Tab-separated table of C-alpha atoms and ligand atoms in Angstrom:
chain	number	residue	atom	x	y	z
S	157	UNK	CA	101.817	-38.939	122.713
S	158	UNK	CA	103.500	-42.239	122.494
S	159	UNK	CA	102.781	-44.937	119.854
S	160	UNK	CA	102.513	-48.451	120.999
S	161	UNK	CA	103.380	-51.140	118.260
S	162	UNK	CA	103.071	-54.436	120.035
S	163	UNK	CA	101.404	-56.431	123.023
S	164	UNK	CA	104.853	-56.871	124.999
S	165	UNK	CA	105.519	-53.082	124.711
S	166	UNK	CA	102.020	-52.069	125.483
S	167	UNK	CA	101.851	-54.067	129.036
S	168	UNK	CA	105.864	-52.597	129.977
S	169	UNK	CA	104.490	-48.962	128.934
S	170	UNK	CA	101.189	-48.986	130.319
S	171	UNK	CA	101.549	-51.220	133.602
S	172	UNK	CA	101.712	-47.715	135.953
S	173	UNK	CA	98.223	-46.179	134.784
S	174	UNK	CA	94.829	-46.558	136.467
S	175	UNK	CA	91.673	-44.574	135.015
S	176	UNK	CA	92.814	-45.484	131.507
S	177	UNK	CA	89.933	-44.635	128.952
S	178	UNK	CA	90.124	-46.523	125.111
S	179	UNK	CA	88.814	-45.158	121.782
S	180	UNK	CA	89.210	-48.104	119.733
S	181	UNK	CA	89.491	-46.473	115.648
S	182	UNK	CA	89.850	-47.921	112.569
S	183	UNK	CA	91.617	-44.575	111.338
S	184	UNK	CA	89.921	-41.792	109.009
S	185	UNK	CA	89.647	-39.784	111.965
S	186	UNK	CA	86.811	-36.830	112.119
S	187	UNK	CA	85.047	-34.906	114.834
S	188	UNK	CA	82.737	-37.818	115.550
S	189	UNK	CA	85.961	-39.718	116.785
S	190	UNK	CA	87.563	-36.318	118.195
S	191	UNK	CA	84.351	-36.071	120.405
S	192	UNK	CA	85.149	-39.991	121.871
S	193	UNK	CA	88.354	-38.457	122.648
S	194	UNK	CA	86.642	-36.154	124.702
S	195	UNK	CA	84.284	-38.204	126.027
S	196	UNK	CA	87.212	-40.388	127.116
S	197	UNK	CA	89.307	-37.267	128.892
S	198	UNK	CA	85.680	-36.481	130.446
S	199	UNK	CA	85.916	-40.024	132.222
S	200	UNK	CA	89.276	-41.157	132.808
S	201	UNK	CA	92.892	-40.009	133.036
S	202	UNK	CA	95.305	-41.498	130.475
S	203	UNK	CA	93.486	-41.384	127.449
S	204	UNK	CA	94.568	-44.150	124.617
S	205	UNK	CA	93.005	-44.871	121.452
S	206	UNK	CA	93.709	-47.822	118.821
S	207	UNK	CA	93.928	-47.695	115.439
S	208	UNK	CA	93.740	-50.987	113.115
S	209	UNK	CA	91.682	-51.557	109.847
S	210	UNK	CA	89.958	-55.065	111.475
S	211	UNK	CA	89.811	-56.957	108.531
S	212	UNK	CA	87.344	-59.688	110.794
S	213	UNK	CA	85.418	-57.532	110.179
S	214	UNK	CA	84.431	-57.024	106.806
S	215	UNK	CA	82.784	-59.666	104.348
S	216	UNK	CA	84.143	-60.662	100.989
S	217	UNK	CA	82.289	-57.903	98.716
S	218	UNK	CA	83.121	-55.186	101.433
S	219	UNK	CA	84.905	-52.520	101.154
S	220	UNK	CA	88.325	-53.326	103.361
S	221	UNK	CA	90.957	-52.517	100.070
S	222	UNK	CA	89.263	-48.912	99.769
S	223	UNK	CA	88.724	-48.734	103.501
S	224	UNK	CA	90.657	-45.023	103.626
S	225	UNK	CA	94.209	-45.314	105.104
S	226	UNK	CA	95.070	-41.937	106.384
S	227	UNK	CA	97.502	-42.785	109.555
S	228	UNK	CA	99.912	-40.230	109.098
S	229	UNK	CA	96.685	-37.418	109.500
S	230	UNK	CA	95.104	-39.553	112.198
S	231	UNK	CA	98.395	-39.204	114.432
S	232	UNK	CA	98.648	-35.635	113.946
S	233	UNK	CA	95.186	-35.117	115.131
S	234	UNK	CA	95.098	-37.645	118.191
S	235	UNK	CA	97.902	-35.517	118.947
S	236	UNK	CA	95.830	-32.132	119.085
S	237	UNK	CA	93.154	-33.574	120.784
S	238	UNK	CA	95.408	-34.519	123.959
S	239	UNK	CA	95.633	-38.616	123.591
S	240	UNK	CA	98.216	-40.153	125.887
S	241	UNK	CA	99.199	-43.413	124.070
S	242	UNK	CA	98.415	-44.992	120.634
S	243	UNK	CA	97.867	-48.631	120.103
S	244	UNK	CA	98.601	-49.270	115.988
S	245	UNK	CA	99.236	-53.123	115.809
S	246	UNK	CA	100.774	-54.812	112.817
S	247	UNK	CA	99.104	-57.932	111.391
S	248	UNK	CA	100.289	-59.960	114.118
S	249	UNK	CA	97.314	-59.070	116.353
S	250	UNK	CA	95.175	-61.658	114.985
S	251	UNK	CA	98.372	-64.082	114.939
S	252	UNK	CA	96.621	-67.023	117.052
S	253	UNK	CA	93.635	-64.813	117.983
S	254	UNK	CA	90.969	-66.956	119.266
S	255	UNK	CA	87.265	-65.620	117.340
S	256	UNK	CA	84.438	-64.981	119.400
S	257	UNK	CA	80.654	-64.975	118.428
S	258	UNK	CA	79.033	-61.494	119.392
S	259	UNK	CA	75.251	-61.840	121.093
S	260	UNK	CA	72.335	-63.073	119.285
S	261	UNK	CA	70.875	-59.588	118.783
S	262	UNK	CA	73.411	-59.181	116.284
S	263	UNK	CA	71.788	-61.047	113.869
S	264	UNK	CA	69.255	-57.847	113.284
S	265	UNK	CA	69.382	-54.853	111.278
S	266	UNK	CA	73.125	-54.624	110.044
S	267	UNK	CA	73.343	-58.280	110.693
S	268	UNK	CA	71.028	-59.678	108.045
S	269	UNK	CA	73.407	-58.447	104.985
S	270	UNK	CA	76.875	-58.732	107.402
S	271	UNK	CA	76.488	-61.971	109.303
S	272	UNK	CA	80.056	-62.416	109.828
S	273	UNK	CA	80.565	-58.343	111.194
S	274	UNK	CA	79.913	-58.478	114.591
S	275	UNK	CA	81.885	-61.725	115.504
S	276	UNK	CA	84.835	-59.907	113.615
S	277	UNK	CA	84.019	-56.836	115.788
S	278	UNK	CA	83.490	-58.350	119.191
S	279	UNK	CA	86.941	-60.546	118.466
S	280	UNK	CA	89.403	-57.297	117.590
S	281	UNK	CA	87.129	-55.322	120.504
S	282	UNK	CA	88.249	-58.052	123.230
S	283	UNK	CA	91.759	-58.991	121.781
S	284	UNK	CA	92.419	-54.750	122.085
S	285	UNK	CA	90.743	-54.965	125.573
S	286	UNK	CA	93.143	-57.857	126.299
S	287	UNK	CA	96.260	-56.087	125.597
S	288	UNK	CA	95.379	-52.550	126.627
S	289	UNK	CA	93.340	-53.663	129.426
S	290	UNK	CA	91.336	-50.107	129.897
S	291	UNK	CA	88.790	-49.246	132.745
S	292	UNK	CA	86.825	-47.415	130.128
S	293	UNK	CA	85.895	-48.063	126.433
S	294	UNK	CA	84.210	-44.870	124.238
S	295	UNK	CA	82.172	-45.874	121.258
S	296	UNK	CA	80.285	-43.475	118.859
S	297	UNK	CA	76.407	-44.375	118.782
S	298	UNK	CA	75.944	-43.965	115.370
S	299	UNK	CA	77.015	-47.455	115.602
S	300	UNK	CA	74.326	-47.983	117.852
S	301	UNK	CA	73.906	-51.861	116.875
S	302	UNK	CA	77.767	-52.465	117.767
S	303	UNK	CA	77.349	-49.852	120.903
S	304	UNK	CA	74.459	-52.775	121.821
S	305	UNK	CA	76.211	-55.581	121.638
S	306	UNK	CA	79.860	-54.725	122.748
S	307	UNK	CA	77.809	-53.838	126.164
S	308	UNK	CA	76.046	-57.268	126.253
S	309	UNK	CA	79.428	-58.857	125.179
S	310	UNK	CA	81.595	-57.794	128.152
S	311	UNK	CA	78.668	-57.449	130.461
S	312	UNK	CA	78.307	-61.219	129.949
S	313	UNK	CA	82.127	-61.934	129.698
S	314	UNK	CA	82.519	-60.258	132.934
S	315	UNK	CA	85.139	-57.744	132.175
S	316	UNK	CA	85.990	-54.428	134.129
S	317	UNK	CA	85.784	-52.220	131.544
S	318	UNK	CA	83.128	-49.979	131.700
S	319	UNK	CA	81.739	-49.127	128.190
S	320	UNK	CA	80.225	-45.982	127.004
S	321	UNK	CA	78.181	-44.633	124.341
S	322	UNK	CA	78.811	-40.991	123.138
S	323	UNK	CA	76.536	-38.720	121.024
S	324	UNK	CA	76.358	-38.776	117.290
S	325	UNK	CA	78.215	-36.093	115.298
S	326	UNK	CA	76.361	-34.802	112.523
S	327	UNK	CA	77.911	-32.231	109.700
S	328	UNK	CA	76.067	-28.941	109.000
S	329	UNK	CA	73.491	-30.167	106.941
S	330	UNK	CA	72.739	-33.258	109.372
S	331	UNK	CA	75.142	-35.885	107.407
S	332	UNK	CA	76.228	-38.111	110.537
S	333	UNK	CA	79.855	-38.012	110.254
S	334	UNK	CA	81.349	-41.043	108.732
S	335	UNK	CA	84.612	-42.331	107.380
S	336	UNK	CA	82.645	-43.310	104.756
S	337	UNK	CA	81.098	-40.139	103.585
S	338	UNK	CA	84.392	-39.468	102.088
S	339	UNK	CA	83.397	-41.732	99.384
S	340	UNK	CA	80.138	-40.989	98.581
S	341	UNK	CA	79.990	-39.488	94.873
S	342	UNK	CA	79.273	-35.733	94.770
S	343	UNK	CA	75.636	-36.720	93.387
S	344	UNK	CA	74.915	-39.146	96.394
S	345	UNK	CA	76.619	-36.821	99.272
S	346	UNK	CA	73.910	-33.695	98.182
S	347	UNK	CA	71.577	-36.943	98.906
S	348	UNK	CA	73.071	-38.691	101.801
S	349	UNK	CA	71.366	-34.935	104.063
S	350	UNK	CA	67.825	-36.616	103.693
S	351	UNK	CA	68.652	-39.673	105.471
S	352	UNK	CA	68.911	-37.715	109.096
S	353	UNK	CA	66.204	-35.619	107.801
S	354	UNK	CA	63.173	-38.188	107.514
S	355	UNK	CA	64.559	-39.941	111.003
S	356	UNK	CA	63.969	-36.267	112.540
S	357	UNK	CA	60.974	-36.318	110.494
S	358	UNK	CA	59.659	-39.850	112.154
S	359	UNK	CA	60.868	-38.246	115.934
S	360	UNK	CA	59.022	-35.209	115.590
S	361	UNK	CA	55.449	-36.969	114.502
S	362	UNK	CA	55.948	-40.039	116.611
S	363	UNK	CA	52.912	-39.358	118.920
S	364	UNK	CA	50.765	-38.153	116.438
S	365	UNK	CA	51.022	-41.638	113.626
S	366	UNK	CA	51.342	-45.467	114.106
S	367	UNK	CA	54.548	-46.883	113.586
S	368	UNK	CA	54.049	-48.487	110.666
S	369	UNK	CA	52.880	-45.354	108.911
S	370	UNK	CA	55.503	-43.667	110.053
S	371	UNK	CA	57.568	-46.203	107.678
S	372	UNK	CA	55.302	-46.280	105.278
S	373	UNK	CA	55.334	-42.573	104.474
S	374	UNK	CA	59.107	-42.658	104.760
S	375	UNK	CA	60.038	-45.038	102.429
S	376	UNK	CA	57.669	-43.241	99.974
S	377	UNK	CA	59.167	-39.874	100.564
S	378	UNK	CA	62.917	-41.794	100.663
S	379	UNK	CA	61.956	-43.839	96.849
S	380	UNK	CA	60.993	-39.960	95.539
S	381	UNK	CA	64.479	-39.340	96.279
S	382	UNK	CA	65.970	-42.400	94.885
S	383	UNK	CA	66.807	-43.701	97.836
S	384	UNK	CA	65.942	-47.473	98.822
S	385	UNK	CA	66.897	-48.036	102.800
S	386	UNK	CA	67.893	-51.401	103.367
S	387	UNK	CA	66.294	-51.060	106.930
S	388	UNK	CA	64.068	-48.293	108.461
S	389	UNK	CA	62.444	-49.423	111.834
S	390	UNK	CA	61.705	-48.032	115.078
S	391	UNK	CA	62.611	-50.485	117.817
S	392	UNK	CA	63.140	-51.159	121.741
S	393	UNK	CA	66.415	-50.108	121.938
S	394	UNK	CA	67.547	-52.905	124.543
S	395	UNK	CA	66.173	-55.548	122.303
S	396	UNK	CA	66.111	-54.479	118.566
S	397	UNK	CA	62.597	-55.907	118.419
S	398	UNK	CA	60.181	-53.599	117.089
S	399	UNK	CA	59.078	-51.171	119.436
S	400	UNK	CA	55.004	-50.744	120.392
S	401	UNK	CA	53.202	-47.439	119.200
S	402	UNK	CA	52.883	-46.033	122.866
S	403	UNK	CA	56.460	-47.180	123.673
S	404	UNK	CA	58.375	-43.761	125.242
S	405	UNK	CA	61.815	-45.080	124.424
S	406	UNK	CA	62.405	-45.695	120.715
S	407	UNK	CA	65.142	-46.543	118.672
S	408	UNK	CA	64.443	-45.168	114.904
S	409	UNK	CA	67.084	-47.027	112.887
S	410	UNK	CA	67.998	-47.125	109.351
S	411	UNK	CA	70.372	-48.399	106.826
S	412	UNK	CA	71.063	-47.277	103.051
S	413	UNK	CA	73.408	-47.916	100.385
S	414	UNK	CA	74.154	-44.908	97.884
S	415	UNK	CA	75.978	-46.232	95.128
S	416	UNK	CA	78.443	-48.511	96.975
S	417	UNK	CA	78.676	-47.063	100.098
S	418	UNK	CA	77.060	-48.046	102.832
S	419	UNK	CA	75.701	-45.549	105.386
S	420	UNK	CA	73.633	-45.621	108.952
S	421	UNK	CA	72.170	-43.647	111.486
S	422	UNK	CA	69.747	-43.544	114.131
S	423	UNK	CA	67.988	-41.395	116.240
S	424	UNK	CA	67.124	-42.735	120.045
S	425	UNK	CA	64.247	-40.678	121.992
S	426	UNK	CA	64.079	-41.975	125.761
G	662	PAF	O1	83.596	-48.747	115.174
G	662	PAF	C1	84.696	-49.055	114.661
G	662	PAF	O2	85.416	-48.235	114.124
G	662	PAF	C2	85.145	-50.517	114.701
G	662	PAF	O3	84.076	-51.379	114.544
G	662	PAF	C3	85.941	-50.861	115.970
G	662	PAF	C4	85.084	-50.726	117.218
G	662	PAF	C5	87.160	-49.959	116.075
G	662	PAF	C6	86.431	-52.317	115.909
G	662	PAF	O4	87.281	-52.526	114.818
């Protein structure tokens, strides 16, 4: 595996591949990413992956400083899983980088508390796909929201790159795996199971009660538990606008902060 520092050496090293397939990280790596990696052998040939802590991204009370920095561990298991090249850029990425505004749909769900995210998302997304130029681009669809919108993006912008969702990647007990879960407290990650386990909960009687029972009930059960979703809707999943009750494709989407960490997941029935 070769590590790629900079924009120059990146287009000299990677000039002589076709089929090239990106997993664009932020580090923290765990078998959700491992299983983009996969994804991205599945459907190209060189397989690269980025991985940069895209401080666009995050809003003034997030969490960038404790954002886990674990490069050293990422490498070594990037290295396992078979990845050709690695793309870790210093600070000079966004040196000049021109911002872009993601699509208008990211104004829902994760948008209303993070209006700044997805422009800081769709910027570092593009300024990667700029320098690495792949024909393929794996994201996880936990992220479902992001999954959304990087599609619209670069459908709109025109670009080659074909972008692809992959499956969720849920621990044992359901957990979706998460960078984050690392820093739930021990109290909240014996919680954080109940999450996945009302959304399979809402799939499971979707034919049987309206949507808005379906939420209704859930956010009782969910305040038993002490836990207060920020979101919880069931939704088109091309438009993020709330799905009808006989709708067959559904998006059930939620969002929930334990303690200070933030945590989503979904579950999409087509
Ligand atoms: O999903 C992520 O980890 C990030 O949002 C991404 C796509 C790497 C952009 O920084």
């Amino acid at each position: 595996m070769e590590i790629i520092t900079n924009e120059k050496q990146a287009k000299e090293v990677l000039k002589d591949f076709n089929e090239t397939a990106l997993v664009p990280t932020m580090g923290n790596l765990h078998d959700g990413h491992l299983s983009l990696l996969s994804k991205a052998k599945e459907v190209g040939e060189i397989v690269l992956a980025s991985i940069y802590i895209n401080p666009l991204q995050f809003g003034v009370n997030e969490d960038f400083d404790n954002y886990p920095r674990t490069l050293d561990d990422d490498l070594l298991k990037l290295e396992k899983t078979g990845c050709d090249f690695v793309f870790c850029p210093s600070e000079d990425i966004l040196k000049n980088i021109k911002n872009y505004q993601a699509p208008d749909i990211s104004k829902k769900l994760c948008g209303k508390s993070r209006p700044t995210h997805f422009d800081g998302v769709v910027t570092i997304v593009r300024k990667l796909f700029e320098v690495l130029n792949p024909d393929y681009a794996i994201f996880g669809l936990k992220d479902y929201q992001q999954f959304l919108i990087i599609k619209k993006f670069f459908n709109e912008m025109n670009f080659h790159t074909k972008i692809i969702g992959s499956p969720i990647v849920r621990e044992s007990d359901g957990l979706a795996m998460s960078s984050r879960n690392n820093l739930l407290t021990s109290e909240n990650r014996k919680i954080a199971p109940k999450i996945y386990k009302q959304l399979a909960w809402i799939r499971d009687n979707i034919e049987n009660q309206s949507h808005s029972d379906l939420i209704l009930n859930s956010i009782e059960t969910f305040k038993e538990n002490n836990i207060h979703p920020e979101y919880l809707s069931i939704l088109n999943p091309d438009t993020l606008e709330d799905a009808k009750d006989d709708d067959l494709s559904v998006l059930i989407a939620i969002a929930v902060k334990l303690g200070n960490v933030r945590l989503i997941d979904n579950i999409l029935i087509n």
